[in-house]
mmCIF file of C-alpha atoms in Angstrom:
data_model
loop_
_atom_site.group_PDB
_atom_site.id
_atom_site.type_symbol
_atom_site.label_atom_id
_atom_site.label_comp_id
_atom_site.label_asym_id
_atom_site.label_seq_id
_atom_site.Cartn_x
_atom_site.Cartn_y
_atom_site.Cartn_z
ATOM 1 C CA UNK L 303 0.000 0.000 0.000
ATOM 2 C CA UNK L 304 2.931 2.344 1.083
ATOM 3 C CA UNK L 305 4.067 1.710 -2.935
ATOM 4 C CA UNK L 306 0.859 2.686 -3.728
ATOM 5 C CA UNK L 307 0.887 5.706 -2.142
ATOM 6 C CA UNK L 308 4.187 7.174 -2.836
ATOM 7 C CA UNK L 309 3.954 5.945 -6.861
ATOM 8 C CA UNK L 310 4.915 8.753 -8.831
ATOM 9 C CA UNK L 311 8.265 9.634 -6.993
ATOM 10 C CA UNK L 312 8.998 13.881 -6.838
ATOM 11 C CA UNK L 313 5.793 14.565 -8.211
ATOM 12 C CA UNK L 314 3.842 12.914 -5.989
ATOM 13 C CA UNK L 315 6.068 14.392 -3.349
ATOM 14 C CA UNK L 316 5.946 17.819 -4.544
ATOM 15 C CA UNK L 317 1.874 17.618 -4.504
ATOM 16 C CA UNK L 318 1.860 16.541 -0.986
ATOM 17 C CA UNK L 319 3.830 20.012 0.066
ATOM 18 C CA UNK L 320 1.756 21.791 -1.852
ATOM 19 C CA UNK L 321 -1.316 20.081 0.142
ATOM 20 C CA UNK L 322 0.679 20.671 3.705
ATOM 21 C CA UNK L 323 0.717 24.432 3.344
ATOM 22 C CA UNK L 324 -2.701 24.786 2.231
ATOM 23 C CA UNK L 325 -3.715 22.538 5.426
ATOM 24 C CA UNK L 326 -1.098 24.960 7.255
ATOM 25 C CA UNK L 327 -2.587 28.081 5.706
ATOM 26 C CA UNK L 328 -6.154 27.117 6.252
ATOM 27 C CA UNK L 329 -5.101 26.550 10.307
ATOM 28 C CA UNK L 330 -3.825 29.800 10.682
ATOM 29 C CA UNK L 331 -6.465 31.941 8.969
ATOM 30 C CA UNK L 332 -9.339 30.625 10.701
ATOM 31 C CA UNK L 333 -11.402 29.013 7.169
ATOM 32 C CA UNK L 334 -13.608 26.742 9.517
ATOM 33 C CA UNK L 335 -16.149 29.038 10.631
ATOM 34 C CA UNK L 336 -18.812 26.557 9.320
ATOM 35 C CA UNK L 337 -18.584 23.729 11.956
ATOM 36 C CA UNK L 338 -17.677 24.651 15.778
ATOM 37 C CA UNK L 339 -15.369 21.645 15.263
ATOM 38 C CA UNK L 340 -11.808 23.527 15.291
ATOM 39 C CA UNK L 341 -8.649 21.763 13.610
ATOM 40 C CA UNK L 342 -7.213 18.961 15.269
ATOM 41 C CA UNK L 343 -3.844 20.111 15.510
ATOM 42 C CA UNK L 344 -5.255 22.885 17.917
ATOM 43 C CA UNK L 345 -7.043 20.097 20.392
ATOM 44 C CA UNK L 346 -3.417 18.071 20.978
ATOM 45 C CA UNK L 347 -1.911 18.312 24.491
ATOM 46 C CA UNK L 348 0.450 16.839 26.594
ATOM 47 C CA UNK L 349 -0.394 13.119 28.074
ATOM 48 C CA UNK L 350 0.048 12.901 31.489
ATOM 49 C CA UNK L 351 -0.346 9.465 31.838
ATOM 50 C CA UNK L 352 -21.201 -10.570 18.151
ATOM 51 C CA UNK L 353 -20.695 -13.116 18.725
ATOM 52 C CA UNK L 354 -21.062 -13.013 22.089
ATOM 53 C CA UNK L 355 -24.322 -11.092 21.722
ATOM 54 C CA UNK L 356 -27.478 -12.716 22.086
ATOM 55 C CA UNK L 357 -29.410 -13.196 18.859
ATOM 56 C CA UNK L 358 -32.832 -13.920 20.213
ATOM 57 C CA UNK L 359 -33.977 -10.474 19.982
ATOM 58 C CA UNK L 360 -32.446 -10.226 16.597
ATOM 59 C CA UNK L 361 -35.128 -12.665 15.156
ATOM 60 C CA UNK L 362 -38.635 -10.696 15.228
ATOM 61 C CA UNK L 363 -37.538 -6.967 14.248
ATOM 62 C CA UNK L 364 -41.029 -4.878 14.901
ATOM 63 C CA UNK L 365 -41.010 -1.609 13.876
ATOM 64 C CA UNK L 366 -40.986 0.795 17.214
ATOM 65 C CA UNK L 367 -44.087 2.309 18.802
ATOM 66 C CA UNK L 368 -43.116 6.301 18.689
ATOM 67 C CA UNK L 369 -46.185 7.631 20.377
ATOM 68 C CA UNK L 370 -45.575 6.952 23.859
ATOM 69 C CA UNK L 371 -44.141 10.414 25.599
ATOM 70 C CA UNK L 372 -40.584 9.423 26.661
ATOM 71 C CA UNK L 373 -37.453 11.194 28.129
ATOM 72 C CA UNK L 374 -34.644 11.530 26.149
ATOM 73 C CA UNK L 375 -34.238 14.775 23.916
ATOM 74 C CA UNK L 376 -33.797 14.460 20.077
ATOM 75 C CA UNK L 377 -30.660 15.636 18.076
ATOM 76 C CA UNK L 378 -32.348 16.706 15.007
ATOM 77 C CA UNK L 379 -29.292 15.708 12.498
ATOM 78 C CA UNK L 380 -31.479 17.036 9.686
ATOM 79 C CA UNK L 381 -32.376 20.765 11.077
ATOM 80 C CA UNK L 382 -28.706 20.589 11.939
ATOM 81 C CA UNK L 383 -27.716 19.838 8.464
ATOM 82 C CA UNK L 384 -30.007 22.251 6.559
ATOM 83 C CA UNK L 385 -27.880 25.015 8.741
ATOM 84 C CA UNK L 386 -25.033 23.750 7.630
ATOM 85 C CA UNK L 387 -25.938 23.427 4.026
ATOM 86 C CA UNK L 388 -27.615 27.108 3.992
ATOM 87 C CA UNK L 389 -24.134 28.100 4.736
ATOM 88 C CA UNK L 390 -22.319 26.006 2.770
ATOM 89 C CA UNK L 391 -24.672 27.647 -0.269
ATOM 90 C CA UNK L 392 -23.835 30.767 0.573
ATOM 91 C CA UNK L 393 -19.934 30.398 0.587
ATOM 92 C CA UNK L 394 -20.523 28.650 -3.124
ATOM 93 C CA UNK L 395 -22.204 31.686 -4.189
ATOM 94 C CA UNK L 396 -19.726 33.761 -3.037
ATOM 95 C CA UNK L 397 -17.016 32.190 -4.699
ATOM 96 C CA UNK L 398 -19.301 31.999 -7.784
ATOM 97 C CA UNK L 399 -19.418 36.066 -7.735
ATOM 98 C CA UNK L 400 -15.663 36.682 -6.538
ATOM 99 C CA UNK L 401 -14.106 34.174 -9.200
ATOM 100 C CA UNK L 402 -16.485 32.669 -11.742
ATOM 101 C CA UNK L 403 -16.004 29.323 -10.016
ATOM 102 C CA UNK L 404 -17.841 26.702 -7.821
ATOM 103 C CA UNK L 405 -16.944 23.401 -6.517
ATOM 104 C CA UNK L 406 -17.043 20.378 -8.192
ATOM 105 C CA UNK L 407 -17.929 16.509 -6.975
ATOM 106 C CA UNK L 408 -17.872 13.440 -8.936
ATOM 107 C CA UNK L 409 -18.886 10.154 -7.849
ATOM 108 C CA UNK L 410 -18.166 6.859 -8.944
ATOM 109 C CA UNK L 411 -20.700 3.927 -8.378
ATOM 110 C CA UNK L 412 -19.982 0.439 -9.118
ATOM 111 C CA UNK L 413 -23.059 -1.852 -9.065
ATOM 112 C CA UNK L 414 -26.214 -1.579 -8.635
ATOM 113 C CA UNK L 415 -26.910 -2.212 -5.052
ATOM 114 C CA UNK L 416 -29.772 -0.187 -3.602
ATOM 115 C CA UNK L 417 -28.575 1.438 -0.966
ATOM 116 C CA UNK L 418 -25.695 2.865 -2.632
ATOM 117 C CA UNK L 419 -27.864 4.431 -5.461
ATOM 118 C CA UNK L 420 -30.183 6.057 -2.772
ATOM 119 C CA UNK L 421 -27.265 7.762 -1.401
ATOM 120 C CA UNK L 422 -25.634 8.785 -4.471
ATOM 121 C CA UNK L 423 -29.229 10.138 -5.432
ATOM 122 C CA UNK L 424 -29.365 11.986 -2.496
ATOM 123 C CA UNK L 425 -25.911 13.381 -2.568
ATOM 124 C CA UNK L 426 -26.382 14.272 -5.982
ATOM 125 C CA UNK L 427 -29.481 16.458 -5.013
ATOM 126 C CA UNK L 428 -27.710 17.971 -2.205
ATOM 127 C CA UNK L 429 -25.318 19.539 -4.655
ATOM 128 C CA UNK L 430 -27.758 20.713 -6.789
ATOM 129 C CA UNK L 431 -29.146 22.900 -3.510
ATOM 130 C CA UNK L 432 -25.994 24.174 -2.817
ATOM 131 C CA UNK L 433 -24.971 25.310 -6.067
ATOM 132 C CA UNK L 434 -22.071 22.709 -6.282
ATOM 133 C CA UNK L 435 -21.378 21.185 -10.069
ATOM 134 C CA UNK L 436 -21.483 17.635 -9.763
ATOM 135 C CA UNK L 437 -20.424 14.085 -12.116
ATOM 136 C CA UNK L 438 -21.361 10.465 -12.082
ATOM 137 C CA UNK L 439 -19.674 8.135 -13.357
ATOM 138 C CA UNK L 440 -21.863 4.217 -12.918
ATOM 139 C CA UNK L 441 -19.773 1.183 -13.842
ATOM 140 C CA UNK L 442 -21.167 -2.726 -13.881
ATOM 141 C CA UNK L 443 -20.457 -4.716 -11.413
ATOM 142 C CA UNK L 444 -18.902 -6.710 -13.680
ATOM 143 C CA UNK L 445 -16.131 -4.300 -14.821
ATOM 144 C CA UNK L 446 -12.015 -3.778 -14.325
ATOM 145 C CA UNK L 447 -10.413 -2.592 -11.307
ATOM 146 C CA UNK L 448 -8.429 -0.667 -14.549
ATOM 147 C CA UNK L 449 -11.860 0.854 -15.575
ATOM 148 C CA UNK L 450 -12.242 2.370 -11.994
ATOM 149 C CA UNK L 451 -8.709 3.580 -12.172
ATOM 150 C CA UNK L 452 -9.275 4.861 -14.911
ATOM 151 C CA UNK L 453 -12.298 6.606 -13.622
ATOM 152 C CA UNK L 454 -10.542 8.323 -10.993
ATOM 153 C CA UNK L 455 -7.619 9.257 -13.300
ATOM 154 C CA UNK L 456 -9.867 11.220 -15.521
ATOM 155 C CA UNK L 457 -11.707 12.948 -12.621
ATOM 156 C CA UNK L 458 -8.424 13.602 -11.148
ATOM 157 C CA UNK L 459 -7.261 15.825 -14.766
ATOM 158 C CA UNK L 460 -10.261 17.639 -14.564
ATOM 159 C CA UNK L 461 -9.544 20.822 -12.998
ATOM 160 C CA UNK L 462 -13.435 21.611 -12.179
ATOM 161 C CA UNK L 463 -13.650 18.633 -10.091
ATOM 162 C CA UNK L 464 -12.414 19.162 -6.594
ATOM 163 C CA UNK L 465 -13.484 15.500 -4.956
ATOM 164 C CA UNK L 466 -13.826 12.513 -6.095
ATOM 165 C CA UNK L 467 -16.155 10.019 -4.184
ATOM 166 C CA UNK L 468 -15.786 6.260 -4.301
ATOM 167 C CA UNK L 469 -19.238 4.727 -3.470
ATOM 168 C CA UNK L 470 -18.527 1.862 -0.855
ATOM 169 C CA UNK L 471 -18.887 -0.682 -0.053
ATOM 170 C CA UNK L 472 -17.714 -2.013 -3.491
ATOM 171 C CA UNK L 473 -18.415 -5.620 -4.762
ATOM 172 C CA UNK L 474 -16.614 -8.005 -2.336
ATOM 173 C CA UNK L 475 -14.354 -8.921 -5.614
ATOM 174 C CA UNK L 476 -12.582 -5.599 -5.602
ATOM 175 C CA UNK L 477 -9.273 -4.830 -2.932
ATOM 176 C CA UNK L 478 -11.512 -1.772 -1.558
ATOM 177 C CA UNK L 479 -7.586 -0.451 0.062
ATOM 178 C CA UNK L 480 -5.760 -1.452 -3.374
ATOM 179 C CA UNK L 481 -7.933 1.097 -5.196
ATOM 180 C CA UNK L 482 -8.590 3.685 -2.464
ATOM 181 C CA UNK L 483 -4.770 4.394 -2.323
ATOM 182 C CA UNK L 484 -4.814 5.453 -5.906
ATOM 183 C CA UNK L 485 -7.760 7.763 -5.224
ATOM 184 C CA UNK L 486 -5.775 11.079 -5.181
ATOM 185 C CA UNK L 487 -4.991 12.473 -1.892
ATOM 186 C CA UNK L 488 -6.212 16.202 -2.740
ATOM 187 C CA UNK L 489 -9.826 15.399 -3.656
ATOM 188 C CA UNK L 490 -10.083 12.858 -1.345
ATOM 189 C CA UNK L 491 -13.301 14.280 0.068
ATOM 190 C CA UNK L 492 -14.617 11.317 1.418
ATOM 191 C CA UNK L 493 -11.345 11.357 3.825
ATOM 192 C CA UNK L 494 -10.687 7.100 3.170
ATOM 193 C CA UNK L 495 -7.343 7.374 1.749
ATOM 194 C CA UNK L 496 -4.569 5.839 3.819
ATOM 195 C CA UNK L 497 -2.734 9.522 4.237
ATOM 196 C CA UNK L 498 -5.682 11.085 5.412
ATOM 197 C CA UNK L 499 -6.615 8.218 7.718
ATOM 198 C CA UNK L 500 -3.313 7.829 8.874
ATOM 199 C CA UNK L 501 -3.072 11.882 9.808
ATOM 200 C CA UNK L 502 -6.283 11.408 11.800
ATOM 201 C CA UNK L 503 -4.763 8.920 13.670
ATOM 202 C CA UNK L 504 -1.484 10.887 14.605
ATOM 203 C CA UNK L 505 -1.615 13.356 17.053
ATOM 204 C CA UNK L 506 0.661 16.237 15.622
ATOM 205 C CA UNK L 507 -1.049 15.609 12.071
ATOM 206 C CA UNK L 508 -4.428 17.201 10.302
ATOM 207 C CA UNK L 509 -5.831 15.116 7.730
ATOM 208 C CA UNK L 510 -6.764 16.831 4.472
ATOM 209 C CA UNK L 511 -10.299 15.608 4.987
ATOM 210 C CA UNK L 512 -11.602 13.822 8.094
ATOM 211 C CA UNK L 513 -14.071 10.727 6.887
ATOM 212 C CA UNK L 514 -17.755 12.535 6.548
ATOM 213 C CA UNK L 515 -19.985 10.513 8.996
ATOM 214 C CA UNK L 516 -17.751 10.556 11.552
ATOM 215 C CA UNK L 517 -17.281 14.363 11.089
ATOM 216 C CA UNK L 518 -20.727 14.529 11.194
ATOM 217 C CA UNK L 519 -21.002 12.554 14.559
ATOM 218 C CA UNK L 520 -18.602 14.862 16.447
ATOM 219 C CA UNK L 521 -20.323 18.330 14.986
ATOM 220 C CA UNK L 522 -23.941 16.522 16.786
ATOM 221 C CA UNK L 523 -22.208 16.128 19.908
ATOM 222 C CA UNK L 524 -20.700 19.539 19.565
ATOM 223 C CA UNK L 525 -23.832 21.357 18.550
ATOM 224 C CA UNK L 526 -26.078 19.725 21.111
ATOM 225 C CA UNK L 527 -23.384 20.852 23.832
ATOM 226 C CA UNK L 528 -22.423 17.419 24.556
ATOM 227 C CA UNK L 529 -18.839 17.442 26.134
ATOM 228 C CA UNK L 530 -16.708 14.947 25.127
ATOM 229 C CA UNK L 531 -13.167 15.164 27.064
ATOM 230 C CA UNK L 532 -12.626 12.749 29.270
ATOM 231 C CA UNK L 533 -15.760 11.214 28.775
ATOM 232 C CA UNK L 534 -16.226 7.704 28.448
ATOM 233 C CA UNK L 535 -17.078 6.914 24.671
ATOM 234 C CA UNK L 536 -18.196 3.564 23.580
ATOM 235 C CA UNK L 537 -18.310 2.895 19.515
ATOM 236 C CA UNK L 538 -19.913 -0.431 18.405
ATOM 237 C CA UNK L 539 -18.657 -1.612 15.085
ATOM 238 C CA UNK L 540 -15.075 -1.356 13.644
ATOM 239 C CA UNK L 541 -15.460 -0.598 10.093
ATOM 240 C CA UNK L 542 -13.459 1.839 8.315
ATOM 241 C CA UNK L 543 -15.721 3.734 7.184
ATOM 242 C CA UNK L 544 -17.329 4.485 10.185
ATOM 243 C CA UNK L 545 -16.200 2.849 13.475
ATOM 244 C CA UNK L 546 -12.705 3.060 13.240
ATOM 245 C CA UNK L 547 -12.585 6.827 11.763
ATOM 246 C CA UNK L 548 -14.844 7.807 14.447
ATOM 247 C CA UNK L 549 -12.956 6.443 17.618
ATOM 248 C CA UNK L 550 -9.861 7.931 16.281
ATOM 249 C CA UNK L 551 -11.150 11.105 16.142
ATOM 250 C CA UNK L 552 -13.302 10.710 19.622
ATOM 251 C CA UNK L 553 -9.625 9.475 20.746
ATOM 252 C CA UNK L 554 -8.370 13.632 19.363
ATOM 253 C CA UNK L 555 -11.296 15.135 21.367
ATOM 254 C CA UNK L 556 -9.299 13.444 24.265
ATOM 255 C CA UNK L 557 -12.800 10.467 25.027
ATOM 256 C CA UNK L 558 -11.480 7.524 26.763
ATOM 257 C CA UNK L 559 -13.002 5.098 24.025
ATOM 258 C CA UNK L 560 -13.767 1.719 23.579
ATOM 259 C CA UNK L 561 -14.679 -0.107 20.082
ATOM 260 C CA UNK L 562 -16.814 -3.121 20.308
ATOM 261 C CA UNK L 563 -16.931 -5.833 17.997
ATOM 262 C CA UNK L 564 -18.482 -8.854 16.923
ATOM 263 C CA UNK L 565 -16.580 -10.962 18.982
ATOM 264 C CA UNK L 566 -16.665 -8.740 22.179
ATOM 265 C CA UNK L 567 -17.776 -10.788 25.065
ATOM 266 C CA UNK L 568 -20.416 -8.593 27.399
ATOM 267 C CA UNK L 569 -20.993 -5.930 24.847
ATOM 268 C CA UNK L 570 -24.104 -4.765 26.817
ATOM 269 C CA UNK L 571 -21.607 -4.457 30.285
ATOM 270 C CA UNK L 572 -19.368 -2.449 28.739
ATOM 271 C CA UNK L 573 -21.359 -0.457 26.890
ATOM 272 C CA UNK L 574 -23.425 0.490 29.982
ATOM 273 C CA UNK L 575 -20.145 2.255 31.387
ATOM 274 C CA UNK L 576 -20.235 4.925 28.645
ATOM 275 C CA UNK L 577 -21.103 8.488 28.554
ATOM 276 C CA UNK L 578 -21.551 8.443 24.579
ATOM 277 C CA UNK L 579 -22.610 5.758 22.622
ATOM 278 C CA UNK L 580 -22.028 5.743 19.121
ATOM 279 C CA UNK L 581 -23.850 2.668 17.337
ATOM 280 C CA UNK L 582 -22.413 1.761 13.297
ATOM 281 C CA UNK L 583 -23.627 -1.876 13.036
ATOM 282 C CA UNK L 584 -26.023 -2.023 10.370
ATOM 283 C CA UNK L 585 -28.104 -4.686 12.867
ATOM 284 C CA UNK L 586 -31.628 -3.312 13.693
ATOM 285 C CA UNK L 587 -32.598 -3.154 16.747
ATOM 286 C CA UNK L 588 -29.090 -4.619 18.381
ATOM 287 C CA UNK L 589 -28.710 -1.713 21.207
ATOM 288 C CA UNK L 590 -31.511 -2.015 23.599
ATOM 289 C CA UNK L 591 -32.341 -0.281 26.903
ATOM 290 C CA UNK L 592 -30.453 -2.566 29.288
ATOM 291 C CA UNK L 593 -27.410 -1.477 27.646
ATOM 292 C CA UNK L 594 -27.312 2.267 28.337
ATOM 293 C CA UNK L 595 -26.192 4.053 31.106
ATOM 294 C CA UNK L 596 -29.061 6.324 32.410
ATOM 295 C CA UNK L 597 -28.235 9.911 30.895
ATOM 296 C CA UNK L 598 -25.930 8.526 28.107
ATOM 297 C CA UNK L 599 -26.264 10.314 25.368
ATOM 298 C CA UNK L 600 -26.722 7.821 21.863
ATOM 299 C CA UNK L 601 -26.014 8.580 18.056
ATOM 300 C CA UNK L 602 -27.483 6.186 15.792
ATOM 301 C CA UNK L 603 -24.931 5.374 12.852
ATOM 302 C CA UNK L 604 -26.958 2.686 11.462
ATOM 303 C CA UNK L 605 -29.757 1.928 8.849
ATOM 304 C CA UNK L 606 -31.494 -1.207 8.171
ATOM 305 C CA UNK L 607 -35.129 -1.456 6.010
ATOM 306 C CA UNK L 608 -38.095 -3.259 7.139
ATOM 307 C CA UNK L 609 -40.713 -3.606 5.074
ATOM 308 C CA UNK L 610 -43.929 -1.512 5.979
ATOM 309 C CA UNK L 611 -47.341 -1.211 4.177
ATOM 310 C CA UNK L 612 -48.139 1.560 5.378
ATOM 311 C CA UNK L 613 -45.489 3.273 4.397
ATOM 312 C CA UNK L 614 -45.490 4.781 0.629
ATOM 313 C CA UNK L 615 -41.956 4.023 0.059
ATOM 314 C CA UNK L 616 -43.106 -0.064 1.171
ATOM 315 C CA UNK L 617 -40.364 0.272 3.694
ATOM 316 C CA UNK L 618 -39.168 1.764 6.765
ATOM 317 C CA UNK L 619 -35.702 2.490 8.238
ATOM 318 C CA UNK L 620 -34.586 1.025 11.760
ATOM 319 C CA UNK L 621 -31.117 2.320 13.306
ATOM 320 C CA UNK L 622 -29.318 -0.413 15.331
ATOM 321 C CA UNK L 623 -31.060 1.288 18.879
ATOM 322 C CA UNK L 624 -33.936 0.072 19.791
ATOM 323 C CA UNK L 625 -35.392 3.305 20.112
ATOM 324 C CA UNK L 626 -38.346 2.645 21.912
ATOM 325 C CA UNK L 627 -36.513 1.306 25.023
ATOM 326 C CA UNK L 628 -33.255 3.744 24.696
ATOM 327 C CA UNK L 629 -35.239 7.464 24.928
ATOM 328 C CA UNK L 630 -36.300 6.024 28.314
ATOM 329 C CA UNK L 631 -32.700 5.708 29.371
ATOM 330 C CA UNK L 632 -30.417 8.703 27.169
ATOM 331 C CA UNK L 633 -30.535 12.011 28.085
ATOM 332 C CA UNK L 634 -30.213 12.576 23.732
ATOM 333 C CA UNK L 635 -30.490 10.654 21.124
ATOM 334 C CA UNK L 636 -30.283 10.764 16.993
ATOM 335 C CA UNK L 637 -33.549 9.511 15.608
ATOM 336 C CA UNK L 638 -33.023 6.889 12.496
ATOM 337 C CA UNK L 639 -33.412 8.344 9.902
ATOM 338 C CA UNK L 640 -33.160 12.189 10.474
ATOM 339 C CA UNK L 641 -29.890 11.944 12.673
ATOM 340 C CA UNK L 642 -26.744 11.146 11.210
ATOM 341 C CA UNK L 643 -27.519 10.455 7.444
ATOM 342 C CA UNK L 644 -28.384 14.138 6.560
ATOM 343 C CA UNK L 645 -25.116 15.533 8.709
ATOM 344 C CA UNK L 646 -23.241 12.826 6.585
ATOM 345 C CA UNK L 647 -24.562 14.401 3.010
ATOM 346 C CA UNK L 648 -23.469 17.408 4.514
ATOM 347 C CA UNK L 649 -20.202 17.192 5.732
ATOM 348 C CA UNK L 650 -19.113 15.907 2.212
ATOM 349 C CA UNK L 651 -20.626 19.371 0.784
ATOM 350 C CA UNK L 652 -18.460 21.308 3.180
ATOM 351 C CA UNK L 653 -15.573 19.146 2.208
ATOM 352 C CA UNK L 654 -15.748 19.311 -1.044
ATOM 353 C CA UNK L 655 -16.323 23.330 -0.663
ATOM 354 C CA UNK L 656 -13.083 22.939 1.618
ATOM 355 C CA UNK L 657 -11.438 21.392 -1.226
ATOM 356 C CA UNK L 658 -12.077 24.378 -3.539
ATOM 357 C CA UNK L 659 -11.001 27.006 -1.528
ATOM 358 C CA UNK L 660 -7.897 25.329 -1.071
ATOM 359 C CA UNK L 661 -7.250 24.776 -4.888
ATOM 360 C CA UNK L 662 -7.944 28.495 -5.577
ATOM 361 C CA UNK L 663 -6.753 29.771 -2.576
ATOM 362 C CA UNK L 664 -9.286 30.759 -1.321
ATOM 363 C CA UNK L 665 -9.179 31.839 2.250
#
């Protein structure tokens, strides 16, 4: 992978300082006015010092009874993200007026898997609010690692484009870290390539781009005036495109944090010792009451469909908290959907506007 990375020699190299001094730059001149989330490098001090899950309940997945007046108070991800996205459309429009330009986003989707269309539909639309240009580029499930290389290569050229967005997951046939190396570091918007991921987990380092639903997660806690040093931080799930990202940067905010897996024995034990719980399972339902502490406060990474007649889409969308039993027990918690899936749309807007500034120095 290191190979990977550091193919094309002074170039390459040369690229890399030039993406240093715009992080440096951007630092110093205080560009994140957007989020209340400042740059890492400023929150780094001194240290001082499922299978083991039951399954039963796993079996009959019923879609929660919301009527019932319960405790807990909701972090509205989506009012959150229309603020965000109202400003991000005004900082597009301004750099439309001062330089003839806007940002630029292309996404490539391989397959056809449901899910993955939905959300390039949506993030698609979400540009088109905020006045960014965007590019999509489908390939079959069938096709060449070369042909998606050769995707990213062409998006990569184009000077309007300022990040490129690889759909995951991709089909299981594809080496997801092979190709995400290639994916080039400065439009990396989605924040997956091994540089960025590695700077995120260095203290001392800023990653061009920090991954977008993890971003997302952090700027809920923030905005809700959840405090997060030295509280205890539970994430359950490991992936890397949510649960590791996001305990890393928990980890820079200075949480004690814990990631749970599938093979965690007493999941529910330990997770009942955290202040924040921050669920990215994809397993409806798999958080219940009994596993919060009373007063944690719970974001809800996950998304599974059930069907549901009554609803006109046919289906419904569960998060992996029961959230019937856990407002009863939180003090806050993201609903499913409405939490973290709009913040996620929108933190890849702001990134990609982040992106453009930095290319046209923009300040």
């Amino acid at each position: 992978m290191l190979a990977a990375v550091l193919r094309g020699g002074e170039a390459s190299l040369h690229t890399s300082l030039r993406s240093w001094r715009a992080i440096s730059s951007l630092a110093n001149n205080g560009s994140y006015q957007i989020l209340q989330s400042p740059p890492l490098l400023s929150l780094d001090m001194l240290d001082d010092w499922t299978h083991s899950v039951d399954q039963d309940h796993q079996e009959k997945v019923s879609i929660p009874d919301q009527s019932n007046h319960f405790t807990a108070t909701l972090i509205d991800g989506k009012a959150i993200a229309e603020e965000i996205r109202r400003e991000i459309a005004n900082e597009v429009n301004c750099m439309k007026s001062s330089i003839g330009k806007t940002p630029g986003l292309a996404v490539i989707l391989v397959g056809d898997r449901r899910d993955c269309q939905i959300y390039v539909r949506n993030k698609i639309l979400a540009c088109e609010e905020a006045g960014i240009r965007s590019e999509v580029k489908e390939l079959p499930e069938s096709c060449s690692e070369d042909e998606i290389l050769s995707a990213l290569t062409s998006f990569n050229e184009d000077p309007e484009i300022h990040g490129i967005l690889l759909q995951l997951p991709l089909p299981e046939h594809f080496h997801e870290g092979r190709i995400l190396s290639m994916l080039p570091l400065e439009k990396d918007v989605d924040g997956f390539h091994p540089l960025n991921m590695g700077n995120l987990a260095l203290r001392g380092r800023e990653p061009l781009f920090i991954p977008c639903t993890p971003k997302g997660c952090i700027e809920l806690l923030l905005r809700s005036g959840v405090e997060i040093m030295g509280k205890r931080a539970v994430v359950i799930g490991r992936s890397n495109i949510v649960g590791l990202p996001t305990s890393l940067l928990l980890q820079r905010y200075h949480a004690t944090v814990t990631v749970l897996n599938a093979l965690t024995k007493n999941p529910e034990t330990i997770a009942r010792e955290a202040d924040i719980v921050i669920a990215a399972v994809g397993m409806p339902n798999l958080v219940r009451g009994s596993w919060l502490k009373p007063g944690a406060v719970v974001i809800d990474v996950g998304t599974y469909p059930i069907e549901d007649p009554s609803s006109h889409q046919g289906y419904r969308l569960l998060g992996d908290v029961c959230y019937g039993e856990a407002v009863k027990v939180a003090s806050a918690i993201t609903p499913v959907p409405g939490g973290v899936g709009p913040m996620t749309v929108a933190m890849l807007l702001l990134n990609t506007l982040e992106s453009a500034k930095r290319m046209y120095c923009i300040s």
